[in-house]
Amino acid sequence: MKIYIDADHNGFDMKQRLTEELTRAGFEVVDVGNTTVDPDDDYPQAAARVVSAMRASEDDEPRGILLCGSGQGVCIAANRYKGIRASLIWNADEATAARNDDDCNVLCLPARYVHTGEAIDLAETWLKTPFAGAARYKRRIKELDAGMQ
């Protein structure tokens, strides 16, 4: 599985560390964002880069990780795209439920409210949790996609 990652200026440092640690743990992480901090960047651009990379990926199940100050902005931006199920995650139970129940494919992290160690743990939990695939979960995902462009 390929993981595409990006962040605005609030999440830039955490993105760098997260990329290093996930790569060290054996995940294939592709940073699609800035290589230096840009205090004037905008989180919708980060979300667009991750979604575009996921859509262009030859991977069967690409994933995305987005970071901004609150996590809310990147989550809202990513969820505007059909087929994207972005979840704002701040604890392990949410990380597990987002994958297990909702087949979440974009993890959004609040860089202001979780420290880097927590972010790494949350990402690993999220990445290692499979989608349960229950009929009711699949039905709900289809309902979501049917109502989007």
C-alpha positions as a Markdown table, in Angstrom:
| # | Residue | x | y | z |
|---|---|---|---|---|
| 1 | Met | 0.0 | 0.0 | 0.0 |
| 2 | Lys | 1.3 | 3.5 | -0.9 |
| 3 | Ile | 0.7 | 6.3 | 1.5 |
| 4 | Tyr | 0.6 | 9.8 | 0.2 |
| 5 | Ile | 1.2 | 12.5 | 2.8 |
| 6 | Asp | 1.0 | 16.3 | 3.0 |
| 7 | Ala | 0.5 | 19.1 | 5.4 |
| 8 | Asp | 0.1 | 22.8 | 5.7 |
| 9 | His | 2.6 | 24.9 | 7.6 |
| 10 | Asn | 1.0 | 24.0 | 10.9 |
| 11 | Gly | 1.7 | 20.3 | 10.3 |
| 12 | Phe | 4.9 | 20.5 | 8.3 |
| 13 | Asp | 7.3 | 19.4 | 11.1 |
| 14 | Met | 5.0 | 16.5 | 12.2 |
| 15 | Lys | 4.7 | 15.4 | 8.5 |
| 16 | Gln | 8.5 | 15.2 | 8.2 |
| 17 | Arg | 8.8 | 13.1 | 11.4 |
| 18 | Leu | 5.8 | 10.9 | 10.5 |
| 19 | Thr | 7.2 | 10.2 | 7.0 |
| 20 | Glu | 10.6 | 9.2 | 8.5 |
| 21 | Glu | 9.1 | 7.0 | 11.2 |
| 22 | Leu | 6.5 | 5.2 | 8.9 |
| 23 | Thr | 9.2 | 4.6 | 6.3 |
| 24 | Arg | 11.4 | 3.2 | 9.0 |
| 25 | Ala | 8.5 | 0.9 | 10.0 |
| 26 | Gly | 8.4 | -0.5 | 6.5 |
| 27 | Phe | 5.6 | 1.6 | 5.0 |
| 28 | Glu | 5.9 | 3.1 | 1.5 |
| 29 | Val | 5.3 | 6.8 | 2.1 |
| 30 | Val | 5.3 | 9.4 | -0.6 |
| 31 | Asp | 5.5 | 13.1 | 0.5 |
| 32 | Val | 3.6 | 15.1 | -2.2 |
| 33 | Gly | 4.0 | 18.4 | -0.4 |
| 34 | Asn | 6.4 | 21.2 | 0.2 |
| 35 | Thr | 10.0 | 20.5 | 1.1 |
| 36 | Thr | 10.2 | 23.6 | 3.2 |
| 37 | Val | 7.8 | 25.4 | 5.5 |
| 38 | Asp | 5.6 | 27.9 | 3.7 |
| 39 | Pro | 3.7 | 30.1 | 6.2 |
| 40 | Asp | 1.4 | 31.2 | 3.4 |
| 41 | Asp | 0.3 | 27.8 | 2.1 |
| 42 | Asp | -3.3 | 26.7 | 2.3 |
| 43 | Tyr | -4.7 | 23.4 | 3.5 |
| 44 | Pro | -7.0 | 22.8 | 0.6 |
| 45 | Gln | -4.0 | 22.6 | -1.7 |
| 46 | Ala | -2.4 | 19.9 | 0.5 |
| 47 | Ala | -5.7 | 17.9 | 0.4 |
| 48 | Ala | -5.9 | 18.3 | -3.4 |
| 49 | Arg | -2.3 | 17.0 | -3.8 |
| 50 | Val | -2.9 | 13.9 | -1.7 |
| 51 | Val | -6.2 | 13.1 | -3.4 |
| 52 | Ser | -4.7 | 13.6 | -6.8 |
| 53 | Ala | -1.8 | 11.3 | -6.0 |
| 54 | Met | -4.2 | 8.7 | -4.6 |
| 55 | Arg | -6.3 | 8.9 | -7.8 |
| 56 | Ala | -3.3 | 8.6 | -10.1 |
| 57 | Ser | -1.8 | 5.7 | -8.1 |
| 58 | Glu | -1.5 | 2.3 | -9.5 |
| 59 | Asp | -1.8 | 0.9 | -6.0 |
| 60 | Asp | -5.1 | -1.0 | -5.4 |
| 61 | Glu | -5.7 | 0.7 | -2.1 |
| 62 | Pro | -3.8 | 3.9 | -1.8 |
| 63 | Arg | -4.1 | 5.8 | 1.4 |
| 64 | Gly | -3.5 | 9.4 | 2.4 |
| 65 | Ile | -2.4 | 11.2 | 5.5 |
| 66 | Leu | -3.1 | 15.0 | 5.9 |
| 67 | Leu | -2.1 | 17.3 | 8.7 |
| 68 | Cys | -3.1 | 20.9 | 9.6 |
| 69 | Gly | -3.4 | 22.7 | 12.9 |
| 70 | Ser | -6.8 | 21.4 | 13.9 |
| 71 | Gly | -7.1 | 18.6 | 11.4 |
| 72 | Gln | -10.6 | 19.9 | 10.5 |
| 73 | Gly | -9.6 | 21.9 | 7.5 |
| 74 | Val | -7.8 | 19.1 | 5.6 |
| 75 | Cys | -10.6 | 16.7 | 6.6 |
| 76 | Ile | -13.3 | 19.0 | 5.1 |
| 77 | Ala | -11.2 | 19.6 | 2.0 |
| 78 | Ala | -10.5 | 16.0 | 1.4 |
| 79 | Asn | -14.1 | 14.9 | 1.9 |
| 80 | Arg | -15.2 | 17.1 | -1.0 |
| 81 | Tyr | -13.8 | 14.5 | -3.4 |
| 82 | Lys | -15.8 | 11.4 | -4.5 |
| 83 | Gly | -14.5 | 8.2 | -3.1 |
| 84 | Ile | -12.5 | 9.9 | -0.3 |
| 85 | Arg | -13.4 | 9.0 | 3.2 |
| 86 | Ala | -11.3 | 11.2 | 5.4 |
| 87 | Ser | -11.5 | 11.0 | 9.2 |
| 88 | Leu | -10.2 | 13.4 | 11.8 |
| 89 | Ile | -8.4 | 11.1 | 14.3 |
| 90 | Trp | -7.2 | 12.0 | 17.8 |
| 91 | Asn | -7.2 | 8.6 | 19.6 |
| 92 | Ala | -6.6 | 4.9 | 18.9 |
| 93 | Asp | -10.3 | 4.0 | 19.2 |
| 94 | Glu | -11.2 | 6.5 | 16.5 |
| 95 | Ala | -8.3 | 5.3 | 14.3 |
| 96 | Thr | -9.6 | 1.7 | 14.5 |
| 97 | Ala | -13.3 | 2.5 | 14.0 |
| 98 | Ala | -12.5 | 4.8 | 11.0 |
| 99 | Arg | -10.8 | 1.9 | 9.2 |
| 100 | Asn | -12.9 | -1.0 | 10.5 |
| 101 | Asp | -16.3 | 0.5 | 10.0 |
| 102 | Asp | -15.9 | 3.2 | 7.4 |
| 103 | Asp | -13.0 | 2.0 | 5.2 |
| 104 | Cys | -11.4 | 5.5 | 5.8 |
| 105 | Asn | -8.8 | 6.1 | 3.2 |
| 106 | Val | -7.4 | 9.4 | 4.4 |
| 107 | Leu | -6.2 | 10.0 | 8.0 |
| 108 | Cys | -6.4 | 13.6 | 9.1 |
| 109 | Leu | -4.4 | 14.6 | 12.2 |
| 110 | Pro | -4.5 | 17.7 | 14.3 |
| 111 | Ala | -0.9 | 18.9 | 14.6 |
| 112 | Arg | -1.8 | 21.3 | 17.4 |
| 113 | Tyr | -3.5 | 18.8 | 19.6 |
| 114 | Val | -1.5 | 15.6 | 19.3 |
| 115 | His | 2.3 | 15.3 | 19.8 |
| 116 | Thr | 4.5 | 13.5 | 17.2 |
| 117 | Gly | 4.7 | 10.3 | 19.2 |
| 118 | Glu | 0.9 | 10.1 | 19.3 |
| 119 | Ala | 0.6 | 10.9 | 15.6 |
| 120 | Ile | 3.0 | 8.0 | 14.8 |
| 121 | Asp | 1.0 | 5.6 | 17.0 |
| 122 | Leu | -2.3 | 6.7 | 15.5 |
| 123 | Ala | -1.1 | 6.4 | 12.0 |
| 124 | Glu | 0.3 | 2.9 | 12.6 |
| 125 | Thr | -3.0 | 1.8 | 14.2 |
| 126 | Trp | -4.9 | 3.2 | 11.3 |
| 127 | Leu | -2.7 | 1.6 | 8.7 |
| 128 | Lys | -2.7 | -1.8 | 10.3 |
| 129 | Thr | -6.5 | -1.9 | 10.9 |
| 130 | Pro | -8.4 | -3.7 | 8.0 |
| 131 | Phe | -11.8 | -2.8 | 6.8 |
| 132 | Ala | -14.3 | -5.3 | 8.2 |
| 133 | Gly | -16.3 | -5.3 | 5.0 |
| 134 | Ala | -19.6 | -6.0 | 6.7 |
| 135 | Ala | -22.6 | -5.6 | 4.3 |
| 136 | Arg | -24.0 | -2.6 | 6.2 |
| 137 | Tyr | -20.6 | -0.8 | 6.0 |
| 138 | Lys | -20.4 | -1.4 | 2.3 |
| 139 | Arg | -24.0 | -0.2 | 1.8 |
| 140 | Arg | -23.3 | 3.0 | 3.7 |
| 141 | Ile | -20.2 | 3.8 | 1.6 |
| 142 | Lys | -22.2 | 3.3 | -1.6 |
| 143 | Glu | -24.8 | 5.7 | -0.2 |
| 144 | Leu | -22.1 | 8.3 | 0.4 |
| 145 | Asp | -20.7 | 8.0 | -3.1 |
| 146 | Ala | -24.1 | 8.0 | -4.7 |
| 147 | Gly | -24.7 | 11.5 | -3.3 |
| 148 | Met | -21.4 | 13.0 | -4.5 |
| 149 | Gln | -20.0 | 14.2 | -7.8 |
